[in-house]
Structure formats: structure tokens, C-alpha cells
Short mmCIF file of C-alpha atoms and ligand atoms in Angstrom, two decimals:
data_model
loop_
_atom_site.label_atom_id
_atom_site.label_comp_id
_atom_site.label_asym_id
_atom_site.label_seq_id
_atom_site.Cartn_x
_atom_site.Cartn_y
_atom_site.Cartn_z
CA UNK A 1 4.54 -26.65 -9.81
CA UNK A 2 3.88 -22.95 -10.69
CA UNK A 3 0.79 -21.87 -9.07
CA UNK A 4 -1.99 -19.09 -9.88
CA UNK A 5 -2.33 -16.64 -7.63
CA UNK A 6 -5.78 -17.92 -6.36
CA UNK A 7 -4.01 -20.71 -5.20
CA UNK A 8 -0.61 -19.17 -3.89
CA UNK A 9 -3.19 -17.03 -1.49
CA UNK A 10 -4.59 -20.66 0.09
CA UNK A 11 -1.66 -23.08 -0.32
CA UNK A 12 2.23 -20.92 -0.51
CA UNK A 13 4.34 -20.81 2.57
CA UNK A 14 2.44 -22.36 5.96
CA UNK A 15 3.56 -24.89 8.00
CA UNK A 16 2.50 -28.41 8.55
CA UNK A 17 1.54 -29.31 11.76
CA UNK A 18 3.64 -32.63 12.13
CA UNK A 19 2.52 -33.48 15.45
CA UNK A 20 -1.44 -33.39 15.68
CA UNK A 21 -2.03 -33.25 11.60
CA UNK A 22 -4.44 -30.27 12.27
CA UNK A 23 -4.86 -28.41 8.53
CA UNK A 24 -3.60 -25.20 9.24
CA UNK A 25 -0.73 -23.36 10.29
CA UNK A 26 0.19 -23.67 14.10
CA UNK A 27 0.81 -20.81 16.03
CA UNK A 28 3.64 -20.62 17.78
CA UNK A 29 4.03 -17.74 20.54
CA UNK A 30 7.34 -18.39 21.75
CA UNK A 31 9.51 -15.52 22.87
CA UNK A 32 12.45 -17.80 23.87
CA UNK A 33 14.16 -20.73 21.57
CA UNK A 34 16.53 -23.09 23.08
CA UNK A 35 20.04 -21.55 22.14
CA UNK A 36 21.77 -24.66 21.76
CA UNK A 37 20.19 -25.46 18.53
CA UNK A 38 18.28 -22.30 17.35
CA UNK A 39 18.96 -18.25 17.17
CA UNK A 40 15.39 -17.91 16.80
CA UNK A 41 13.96 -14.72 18.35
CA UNK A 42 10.68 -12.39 17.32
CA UNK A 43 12.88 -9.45 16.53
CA UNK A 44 15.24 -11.11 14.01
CA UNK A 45 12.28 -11.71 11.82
CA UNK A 46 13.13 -15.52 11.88
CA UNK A 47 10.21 -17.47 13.92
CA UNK A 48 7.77 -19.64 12.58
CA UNK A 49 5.04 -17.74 11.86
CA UNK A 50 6.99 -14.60 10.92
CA UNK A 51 8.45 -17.17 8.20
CA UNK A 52 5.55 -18.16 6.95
CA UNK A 53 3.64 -15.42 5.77
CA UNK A 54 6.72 -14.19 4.81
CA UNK A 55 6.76 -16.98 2.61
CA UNK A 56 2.98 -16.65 0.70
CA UNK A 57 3.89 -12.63 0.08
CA UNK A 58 6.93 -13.04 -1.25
CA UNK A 59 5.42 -16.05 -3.74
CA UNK A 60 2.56 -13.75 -4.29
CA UNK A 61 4.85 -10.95 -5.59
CA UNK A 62 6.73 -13.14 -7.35
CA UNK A 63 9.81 -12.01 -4.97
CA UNK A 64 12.85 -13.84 -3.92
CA UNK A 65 12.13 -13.08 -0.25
CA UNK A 66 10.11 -10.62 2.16
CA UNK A 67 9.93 -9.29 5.94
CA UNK A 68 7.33 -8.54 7.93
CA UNK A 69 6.93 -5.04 9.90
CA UNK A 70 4.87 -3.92 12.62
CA UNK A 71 2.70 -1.50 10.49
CA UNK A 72 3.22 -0.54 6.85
CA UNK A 73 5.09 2.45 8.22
CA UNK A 74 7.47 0.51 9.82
CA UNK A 75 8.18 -1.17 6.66
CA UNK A 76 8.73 1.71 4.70
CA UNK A 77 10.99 3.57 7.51
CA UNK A 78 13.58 0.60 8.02
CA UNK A 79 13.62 0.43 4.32
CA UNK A 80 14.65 3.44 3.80
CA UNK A 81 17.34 3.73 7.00
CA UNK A 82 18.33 0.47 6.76
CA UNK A 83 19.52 1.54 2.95
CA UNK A 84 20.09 5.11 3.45
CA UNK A 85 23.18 7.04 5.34
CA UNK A 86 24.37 10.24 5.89
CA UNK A 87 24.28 12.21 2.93
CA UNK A 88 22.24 10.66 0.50
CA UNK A 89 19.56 12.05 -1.28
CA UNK A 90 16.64 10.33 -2.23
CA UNK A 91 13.69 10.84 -5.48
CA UNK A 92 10.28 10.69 -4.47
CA UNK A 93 7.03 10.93 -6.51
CA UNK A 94 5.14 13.81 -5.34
CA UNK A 95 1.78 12.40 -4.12
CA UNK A 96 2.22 9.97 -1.57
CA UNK A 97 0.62 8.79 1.71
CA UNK A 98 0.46 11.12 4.18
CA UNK A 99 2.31 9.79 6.54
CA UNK A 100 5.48 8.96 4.21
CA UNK A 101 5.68 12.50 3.35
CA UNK A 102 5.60 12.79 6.77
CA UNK A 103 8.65 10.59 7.93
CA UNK A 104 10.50 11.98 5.10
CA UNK A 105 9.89 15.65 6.03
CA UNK A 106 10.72 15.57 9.78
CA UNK A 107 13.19 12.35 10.17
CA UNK A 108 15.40 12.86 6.87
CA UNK A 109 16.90 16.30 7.83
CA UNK A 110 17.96 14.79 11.40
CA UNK A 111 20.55 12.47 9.37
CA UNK A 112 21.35 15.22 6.71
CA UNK A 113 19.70 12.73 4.11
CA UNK A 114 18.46 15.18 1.10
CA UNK A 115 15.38 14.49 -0.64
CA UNK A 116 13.01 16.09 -3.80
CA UNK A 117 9.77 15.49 -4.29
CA UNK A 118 9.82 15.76 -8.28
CA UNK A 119 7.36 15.20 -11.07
CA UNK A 120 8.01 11.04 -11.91
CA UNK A 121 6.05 11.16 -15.24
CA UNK A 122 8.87 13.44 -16.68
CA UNK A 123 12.10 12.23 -17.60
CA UNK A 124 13.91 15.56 -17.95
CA UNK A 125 12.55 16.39 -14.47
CA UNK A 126 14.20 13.27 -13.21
CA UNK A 127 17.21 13.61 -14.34
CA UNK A 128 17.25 17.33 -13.41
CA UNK A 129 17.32 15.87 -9.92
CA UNK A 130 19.40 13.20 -10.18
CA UNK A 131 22.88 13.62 -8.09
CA UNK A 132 26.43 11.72 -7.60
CA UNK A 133 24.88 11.03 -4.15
CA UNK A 134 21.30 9.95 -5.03
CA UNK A 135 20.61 6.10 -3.80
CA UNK A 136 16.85 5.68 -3.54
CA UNK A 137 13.63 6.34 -6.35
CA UNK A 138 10.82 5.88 -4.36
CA UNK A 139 7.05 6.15 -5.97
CA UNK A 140 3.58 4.62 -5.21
CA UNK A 141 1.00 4.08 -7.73
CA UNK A 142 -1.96 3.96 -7.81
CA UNK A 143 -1.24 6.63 -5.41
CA UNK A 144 -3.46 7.64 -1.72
CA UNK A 145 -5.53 9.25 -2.31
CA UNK A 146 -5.55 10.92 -5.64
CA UNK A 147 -5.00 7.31 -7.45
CA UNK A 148 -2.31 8.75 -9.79
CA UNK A 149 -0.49 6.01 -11.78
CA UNK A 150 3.23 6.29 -11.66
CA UNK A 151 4.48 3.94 -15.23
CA UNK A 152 6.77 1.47 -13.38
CA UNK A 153 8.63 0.36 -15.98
CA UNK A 154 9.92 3.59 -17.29
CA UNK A 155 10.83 4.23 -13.09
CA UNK A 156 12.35 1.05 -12.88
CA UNK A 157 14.48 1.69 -16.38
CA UNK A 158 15.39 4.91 -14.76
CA UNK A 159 16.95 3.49 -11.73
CA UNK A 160 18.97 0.26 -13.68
CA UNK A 161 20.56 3.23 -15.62
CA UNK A 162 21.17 5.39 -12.52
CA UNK A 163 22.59 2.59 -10.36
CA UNK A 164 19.55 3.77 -8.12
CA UNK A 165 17.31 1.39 -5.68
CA UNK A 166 13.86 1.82 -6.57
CA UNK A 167 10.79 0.99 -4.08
CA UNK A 168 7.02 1.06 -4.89
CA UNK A 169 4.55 1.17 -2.43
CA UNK A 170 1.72 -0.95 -4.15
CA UNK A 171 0.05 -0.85 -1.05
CA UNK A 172 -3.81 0.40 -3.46
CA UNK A 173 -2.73 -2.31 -5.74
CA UNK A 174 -2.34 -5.86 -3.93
CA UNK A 175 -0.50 -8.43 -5.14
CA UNK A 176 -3.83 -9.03 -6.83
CA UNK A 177 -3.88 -6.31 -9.33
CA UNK A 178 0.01 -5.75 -9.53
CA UNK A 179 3.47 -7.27 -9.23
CA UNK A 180 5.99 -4.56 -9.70
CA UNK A 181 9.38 -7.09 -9.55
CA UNK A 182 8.03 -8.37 -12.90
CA UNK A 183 8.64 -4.85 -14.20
CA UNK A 184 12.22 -4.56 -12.50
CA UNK A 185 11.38 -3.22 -9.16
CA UNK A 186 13.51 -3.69 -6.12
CA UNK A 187 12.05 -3.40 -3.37
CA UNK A 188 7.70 -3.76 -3.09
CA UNK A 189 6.48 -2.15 0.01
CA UNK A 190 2.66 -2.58 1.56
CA UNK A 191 0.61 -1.44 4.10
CA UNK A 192 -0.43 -5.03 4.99
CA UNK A 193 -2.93 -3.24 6.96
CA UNK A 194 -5.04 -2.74 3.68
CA UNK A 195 -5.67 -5.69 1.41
CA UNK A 196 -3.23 -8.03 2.73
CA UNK A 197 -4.85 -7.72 6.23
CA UNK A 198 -8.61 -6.95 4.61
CA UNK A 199 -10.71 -7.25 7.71
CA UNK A 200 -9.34 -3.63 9.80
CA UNK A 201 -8.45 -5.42 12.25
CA UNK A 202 -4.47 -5.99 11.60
CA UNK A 203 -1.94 -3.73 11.58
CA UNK A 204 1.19 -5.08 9.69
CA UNK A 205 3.88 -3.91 7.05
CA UNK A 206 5.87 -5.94 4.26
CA UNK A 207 8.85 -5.15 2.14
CA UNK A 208 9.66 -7.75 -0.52
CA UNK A 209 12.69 -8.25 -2.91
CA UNK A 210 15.51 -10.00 -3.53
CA UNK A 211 17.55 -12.00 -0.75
CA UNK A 212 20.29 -9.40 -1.08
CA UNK A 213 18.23 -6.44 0.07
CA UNK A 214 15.84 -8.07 1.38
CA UNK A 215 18.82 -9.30 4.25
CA UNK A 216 19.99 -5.92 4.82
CA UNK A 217 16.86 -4.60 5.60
CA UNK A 218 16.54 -7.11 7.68
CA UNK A 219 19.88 -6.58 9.34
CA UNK A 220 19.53 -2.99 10.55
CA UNK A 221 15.64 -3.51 11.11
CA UNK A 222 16.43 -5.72 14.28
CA UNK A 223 18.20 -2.56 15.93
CA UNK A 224 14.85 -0.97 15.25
CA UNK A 225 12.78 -3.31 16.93
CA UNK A 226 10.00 -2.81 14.54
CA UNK A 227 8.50 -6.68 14.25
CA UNK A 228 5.19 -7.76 13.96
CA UNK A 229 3.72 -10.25 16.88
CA UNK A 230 3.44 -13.92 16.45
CA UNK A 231 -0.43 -13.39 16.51
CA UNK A 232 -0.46 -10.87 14.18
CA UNK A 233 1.22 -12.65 12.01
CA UNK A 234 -0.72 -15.55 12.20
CA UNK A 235 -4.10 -13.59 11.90
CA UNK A 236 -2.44 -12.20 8.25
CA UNK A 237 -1.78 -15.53 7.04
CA UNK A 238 -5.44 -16.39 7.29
CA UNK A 239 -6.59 -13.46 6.21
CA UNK A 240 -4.50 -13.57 2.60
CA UNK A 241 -6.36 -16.95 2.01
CA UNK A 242 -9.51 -14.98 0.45
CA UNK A 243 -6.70 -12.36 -0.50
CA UNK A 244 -7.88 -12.21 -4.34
CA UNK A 245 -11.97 -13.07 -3.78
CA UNK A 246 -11.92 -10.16 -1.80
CA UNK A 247 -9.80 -7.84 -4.37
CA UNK A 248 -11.12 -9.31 -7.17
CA UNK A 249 -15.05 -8.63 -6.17
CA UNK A 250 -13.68 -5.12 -4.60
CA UNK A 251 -12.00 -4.46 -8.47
CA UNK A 252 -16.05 -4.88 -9.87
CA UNK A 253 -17.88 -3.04 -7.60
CA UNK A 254 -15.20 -0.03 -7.42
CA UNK A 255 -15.21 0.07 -11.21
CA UNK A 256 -19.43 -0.21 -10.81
CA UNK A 257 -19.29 2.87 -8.26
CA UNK A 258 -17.00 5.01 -10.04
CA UNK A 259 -19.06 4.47 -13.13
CA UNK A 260 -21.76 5.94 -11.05
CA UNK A 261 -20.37 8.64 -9.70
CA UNK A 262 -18.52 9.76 -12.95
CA UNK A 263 -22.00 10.73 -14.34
CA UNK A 264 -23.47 12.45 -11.20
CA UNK A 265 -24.16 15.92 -11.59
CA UNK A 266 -23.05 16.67 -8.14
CA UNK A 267 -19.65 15.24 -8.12
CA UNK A 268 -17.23 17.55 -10.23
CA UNK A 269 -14.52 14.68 -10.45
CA UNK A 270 -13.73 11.16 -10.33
CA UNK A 271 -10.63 9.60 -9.59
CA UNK A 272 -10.16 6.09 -10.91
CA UNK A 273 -7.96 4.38 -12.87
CA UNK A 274 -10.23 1.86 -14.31
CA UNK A 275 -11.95 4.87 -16.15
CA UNK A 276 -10.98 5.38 -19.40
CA UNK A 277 -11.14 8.94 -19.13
CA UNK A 278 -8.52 8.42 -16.17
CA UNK A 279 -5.17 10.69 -17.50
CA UNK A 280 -3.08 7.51 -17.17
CA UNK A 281 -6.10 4.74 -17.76
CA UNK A 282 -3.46 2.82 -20.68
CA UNK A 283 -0.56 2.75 -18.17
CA UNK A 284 -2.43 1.39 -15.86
CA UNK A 285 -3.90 -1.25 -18.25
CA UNK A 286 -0.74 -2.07 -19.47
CA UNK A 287 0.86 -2.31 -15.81
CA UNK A 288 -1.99 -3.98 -13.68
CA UNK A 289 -3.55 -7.47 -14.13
CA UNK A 290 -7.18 -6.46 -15.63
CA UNK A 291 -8.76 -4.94 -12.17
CA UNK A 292 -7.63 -1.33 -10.83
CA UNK A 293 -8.10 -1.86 -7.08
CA UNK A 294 -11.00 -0.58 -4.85
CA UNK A 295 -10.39 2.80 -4.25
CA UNK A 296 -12.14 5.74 -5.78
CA UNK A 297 -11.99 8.95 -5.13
CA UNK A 298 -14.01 11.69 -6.24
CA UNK A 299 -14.73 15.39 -5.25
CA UNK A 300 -18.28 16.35 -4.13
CA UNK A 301 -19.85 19.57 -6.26
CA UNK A 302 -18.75 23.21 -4.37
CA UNK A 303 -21.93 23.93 -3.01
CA UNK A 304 -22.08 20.64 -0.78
CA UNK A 305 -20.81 20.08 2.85
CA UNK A 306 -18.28 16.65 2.74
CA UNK A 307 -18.81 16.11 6.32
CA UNK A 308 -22.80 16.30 6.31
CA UNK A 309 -22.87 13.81 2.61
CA UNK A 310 -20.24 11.29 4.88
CA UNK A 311 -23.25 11.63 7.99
CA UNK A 312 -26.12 11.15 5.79
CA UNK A 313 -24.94 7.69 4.50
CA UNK A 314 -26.32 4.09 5.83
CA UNK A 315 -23.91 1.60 4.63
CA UNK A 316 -20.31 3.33 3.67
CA UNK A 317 -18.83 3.94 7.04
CA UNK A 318 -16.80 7.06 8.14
CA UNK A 319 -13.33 5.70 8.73
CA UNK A 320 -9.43 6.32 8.91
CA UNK A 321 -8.45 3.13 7.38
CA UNK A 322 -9.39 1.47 4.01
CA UNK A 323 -9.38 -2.07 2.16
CA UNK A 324 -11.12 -3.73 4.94
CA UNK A 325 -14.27 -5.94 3.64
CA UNK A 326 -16.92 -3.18 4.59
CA UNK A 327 -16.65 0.11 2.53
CA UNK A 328 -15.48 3.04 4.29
CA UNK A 329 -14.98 6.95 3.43
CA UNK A 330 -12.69 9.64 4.43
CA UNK A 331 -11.71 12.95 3.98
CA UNK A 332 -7.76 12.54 3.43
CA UNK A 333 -7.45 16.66 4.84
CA UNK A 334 -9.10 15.29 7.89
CA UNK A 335 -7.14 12.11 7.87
CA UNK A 336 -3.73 10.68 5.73
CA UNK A 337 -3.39 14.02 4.93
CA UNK A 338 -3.79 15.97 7.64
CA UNK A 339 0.16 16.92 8.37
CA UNK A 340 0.23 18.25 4.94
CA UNK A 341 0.86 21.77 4.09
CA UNK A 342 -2.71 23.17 3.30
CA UNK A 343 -1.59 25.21 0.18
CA UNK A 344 0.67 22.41 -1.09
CA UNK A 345 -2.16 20.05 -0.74
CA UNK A 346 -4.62 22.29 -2.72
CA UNK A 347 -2.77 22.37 -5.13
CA UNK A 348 -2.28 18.81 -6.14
CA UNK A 349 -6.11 18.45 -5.85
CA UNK A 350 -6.15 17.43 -2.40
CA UNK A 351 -9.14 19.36 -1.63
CA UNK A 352 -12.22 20.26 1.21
CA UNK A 353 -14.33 18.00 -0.98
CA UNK A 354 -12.52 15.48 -2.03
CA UNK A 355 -13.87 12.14 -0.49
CA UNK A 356 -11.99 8.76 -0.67
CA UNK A 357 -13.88 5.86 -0.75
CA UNK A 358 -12.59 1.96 0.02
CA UNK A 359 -15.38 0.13 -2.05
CA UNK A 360 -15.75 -3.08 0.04
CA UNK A 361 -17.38 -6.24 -0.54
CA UNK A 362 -21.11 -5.64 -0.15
CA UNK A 363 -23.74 -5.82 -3.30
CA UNK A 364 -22.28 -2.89 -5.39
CA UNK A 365 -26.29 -1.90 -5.73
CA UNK A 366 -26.39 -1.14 -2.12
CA UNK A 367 -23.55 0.66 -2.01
CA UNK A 368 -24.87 2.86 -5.60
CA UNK A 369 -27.72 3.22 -3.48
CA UNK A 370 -26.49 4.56 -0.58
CA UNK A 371 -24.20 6.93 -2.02
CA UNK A 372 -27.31 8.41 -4.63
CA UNK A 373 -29.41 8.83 -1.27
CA UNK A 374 -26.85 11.08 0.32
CA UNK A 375 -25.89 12.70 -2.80
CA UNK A 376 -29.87 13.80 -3.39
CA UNK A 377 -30.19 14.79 0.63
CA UNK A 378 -27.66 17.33 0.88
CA UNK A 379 -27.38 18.26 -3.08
C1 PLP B 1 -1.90 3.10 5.25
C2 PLP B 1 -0.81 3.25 4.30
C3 PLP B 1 0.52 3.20 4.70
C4 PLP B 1 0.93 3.08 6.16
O1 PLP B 1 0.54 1.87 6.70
P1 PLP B 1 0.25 1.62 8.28
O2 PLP B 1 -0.01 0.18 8.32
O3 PLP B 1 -0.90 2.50 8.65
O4 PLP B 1 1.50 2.02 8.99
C5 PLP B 1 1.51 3.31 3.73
N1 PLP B 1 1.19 3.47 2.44
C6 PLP B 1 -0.08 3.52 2.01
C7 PLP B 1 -0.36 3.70 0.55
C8 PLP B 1 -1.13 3.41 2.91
O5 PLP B 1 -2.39 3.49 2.48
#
């Protein structure tokens, strides 16, 4: 039977447990299988749990097959060197997280693996960059923290033509609001920290594609060592049972708050996709399921102090991390973004004022609220 995604979140992958009929998934902590009959082991992504979740992602991204990572990080680094060698260049969409700009930047050169950061949205561009020994397209939309929307299709077109892998990181998006494979993406990384995790208190990573890829990944990922524990694991699968009530009442209130903000005399921009005055609102409505995530961000008027609007507020919380059930702020400069070349980072928009906000799931009044209070006190 082909299942909504409501109900993929509750009932896909999961395993029966055969011997006391309990209702959920067991967890099973072994380290050590008996040989004789099994080559399970935690680091060749193959135990129960592991499985399992494994399982409900890849169903939920309508995948062939998935792996589970320590942290997103870890996800999107053994993609990459499990696919990459010596002398390869990869494509990358200029605004990404933080700390994949990072990797790139200081592990890529080690393995003479060439890379450009290049302008996605234009096709000349792309092709200006594209070499006999490019392998990998790699772009993330709606992007951290500037939300940019990155069309998928036209990337994924791109790469079919250029015999190129491409990877997403829909990490903003969920499974919820979008499911890049249906579009012709390879590979669909995510911080399963964020949405898939949804509580900040799991740190986890998941790549999901087809068996092919997915297996290679897999192969040279158990050299790196980078698996997530048994309890982990098991803590995730829970957790992506209220998966899309969470997203779907995050979707509302972000689009309430942005709403908000984007007529606020002391906010000089709003970043959201679900706006319609958003540069790439119709590409995302066309690409995403009818909700455009929880995160907006939005740059404070000149004449304020980020730091002393982030202190004066009651409910949003100051915070590295997003997607977690409470809403939390940061300053990416301070944070994601914090590695990044000042002048290269101003100039993207990546600014002393710019706030990002993870709109959680509280009463989007409250939250309104809370954010006109601190607006008025230090406006
Ligand atoms: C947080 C984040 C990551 C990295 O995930 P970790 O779980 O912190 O390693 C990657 N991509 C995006 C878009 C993120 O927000």
C-alpha cells in the first residue's frame, strides 16, 4: 500500500518485537553479533536499529535506500570522499552552511580535489565551470541562512547532461516540505540534527539515494568510522513519528512571523521563501509541497544592536542549533558562519544584523509578541 507521508513518519521501517509483542521498536545495543551467522557490526551501518530508521527516511524521501551518519557533517564528508578522488573538481552553490564551506576549503586541497563556488541560478555560469574532470554538483536550498532557493530541477537536468552526481542538502526543507529524488536528484543529504531529530537533543546525519550510491558511500564510510550509536538511532526513530505535525505547524507559524516582520519598520529585510516578494517565491512553490520550512531570517534596522534585541527576548532562545520544537535565534557571523571570510560574507548579505530565527512550535502569537517587545525596547 502507498502511504502518505503522515503515516510513513509513524508506521515505515521499525521492527516488530517478536518476542514480548511490545509496540515499538526494540533497541538493540549490541556491539558484537555471533559471526557464525551474522557480519553485523555498528560501523558497517548494518544493525538493527541503524536499519530501521534507515528504512522510514529513505520511504520518506521516496529513496531507494539511505545511511545514517554521526552528525549531518559526517554525512556530507563521506559523501563527498567516498565519491571523490584525486583530481576531481567539484560545483558548489555559493551560499552554503558554514561548516560545508568549511570542509571544502581546508580538506579538498589536501587531496588536490578542485572546487568553484559558482552562481547555480545561471546556466552559462555553470557551464563556464564545468571540466573533463568535474564529478560532483552540490547545492542546498532553501539555503542556511540566507534561505536562497536553488531550482532543482534545472540542477538536476544539468548534471543528467553532464554525467555529473548531484547532492542537495535539504537539510531547511524536511522530507516534509521537499523530496528532491522526485526531481532527479542523486544523492539527498540532512542534518538529521534539525527536523529529523526536532527536539536538540540528537546529533545525526543521513544521505539517501539509490542502492548503487547509496552502497558505495557506504563502503568507504566504514574506513571512516563515522556511525551513529544504537541509541541515537533509536531516539531518531521516535522522534520522526511527529516528523510532519511538527514541520507542518512550524511551516504556519514561520510564514505568520515572517509576515510580521516583513512590515516592521525596524527590520530592513526579510528572508523567506513563503513570501511572495521572496526573489525565487514561484520556484519554491513549484518545488516544495505547499509549506516553506521554519526558518526566517531577517536583518534588524542599522541603528539597532543584534546582540542586545537577541537579550531582550522572553520566549525565542539564543542558540547554535535550529529546528528543535522551541524557537531559537542566532547570529550566523557569530555562529554557522563564523569561519567565513568577513568580506566574502558581507557581501552575500551575511551581515552584523542579520538574525536567523528557527520558528518552533509554540502559539505563533507568543512568539509575534515576543519578537514586537524586543523590537520596540531597543528600536
Ligand atoms: C547543521 C547543518 C549541517 C551540519 O549538521 P551537523 O549535524 O551539525 O553536523 C549541514 N547542513 C545544514 C544546512 C545544517 O543546517
Amino acid at each position: 500500500m502507498s502511504k502518505k507521508l503522515g503515516t510513513k513518519c509513524i508506521h515505515s521501517g521499525g521492527i516488530s518485537d517478536e518476542k514480548y509483542f511490545g509496540n515499538i521498536t526494540p533497541i538493540y545495543p549490541s556491539i558484537t553479533y555471533d559471526y557464525l551467522k551474522s557480519d553485523v557490526y555498528p560501523r558497517y551501518f548494518n544493525t538493527p536499529n541503524q536499519l530501521s530508521v534507515c528504512k522510514k527516511i529513505a520511504e520518506l524521501e521516496n529513496a531507494e535506500d539511505a545511511v545514517l551518519f554521526g552528525s549531518g557533517l559526517a554525512a556530507v564528508a563521506s559523501s563527498m570522499f567516498s565519491l571523490l578522488k584525486t583530481g576531481d573538481h567539484v560545483i558548489l552553490q555559493k551560499s552554503l552552511y558554514g561548516g560545508t564551506i568549511n570542509l571544502v576549503n581546508t580538506e579538498f586541497k589536501k587531496f588536490n580535489i578542485s572546487f568553484d563556488y559558482v552562481d547555480v541560478s545561471n546556466k552559462e555560469k555553470l557551464e563556464s565551470y564545468l571540466n573533463d574532470n568535474t564529478k560532483i554538483i552540490y547545492i542546498e536550498s532553501p539555503s542556511n541562512p540566507l534561505l536562497s532557493i536553488t531550482n532543482i530541477r534545472a540542477i538536476s537536468e544539468f548534471a543528467k547532461q553532464n554525467n555529473l552526481i548531484s547532492i542537495i542538502d535539504n537539510t531547511f526543507a524536511s522530507p516534509v516540505n521537499q523530496n528532491p529524488i522526485e526531481f532527479g536528484i542523486d544523492l539527498v543529504i540532512h542534518s538529521a540534527t534539525k527536523y529529523l531529530g526536532g527536539h536538540s537533543d540528537i546529533l545525526a546525519g543521513t544521505v539517501c539515494g539509490s542502492h548503487e550510491l547509496i552502497s558505495s558511500i557506504k563502503k568507504s564510510g566504514l574506513n571512516f568510522g563515522s556511525n551513529i550509536s544504537e541509541y541515537v538511532a533509536w531516539l531518531l526513530e521516535r522522534s520522526i513519528k511527529t516528523l510532519s505535525v511538527r514541520v507542518l505547524k512550524q511551516n504556519d507559524n514561520a510564514l505568520k512571523v515572517a509576515l510580521f516582520l516583513s512590515g516592521h519598520k525596524l527590520i530592513n529585510k526579510v528572508y523567506y521563501p513563503g513570501l511572495e516578494k521572496h526573489e525565487n517565491h514561484n520556484i519554491a512553490k513549484d518545488q516544495m509541497n505547499g509549506g516553506f520550512g521554519g526558518m526566517v531570517s531577517f536583518e534588524l534596522n542599522d541603528n539597532m544592536n543584534s546582540d542586545d534585541f537577541v537579550k531582550s527576548l522572553k520566549v525565542v532562545q539564543p542558540t547554535m542549533s535550529l529546528a528543535g520544537v522551541e524557537s531559537t535565534i542566532t547570529s550566523p557571523i557569530q555562529t554557522s558562519h563564523k569561519k567565513m571570510d568577513p568580506v566574502e560574507r558581507d557581501k552575500i548579505g551575511i551581515t552584523k544584523n542579520l538574525l536567523r530565527l528557527s520558528v518552533g512550535i509554540e502559539d505563533a502569537d507568543d512568539l509575534i509578541k515576543d519578537l514586537s517587545n524586543s523590537l520596540e525596547i531597543n528600536g
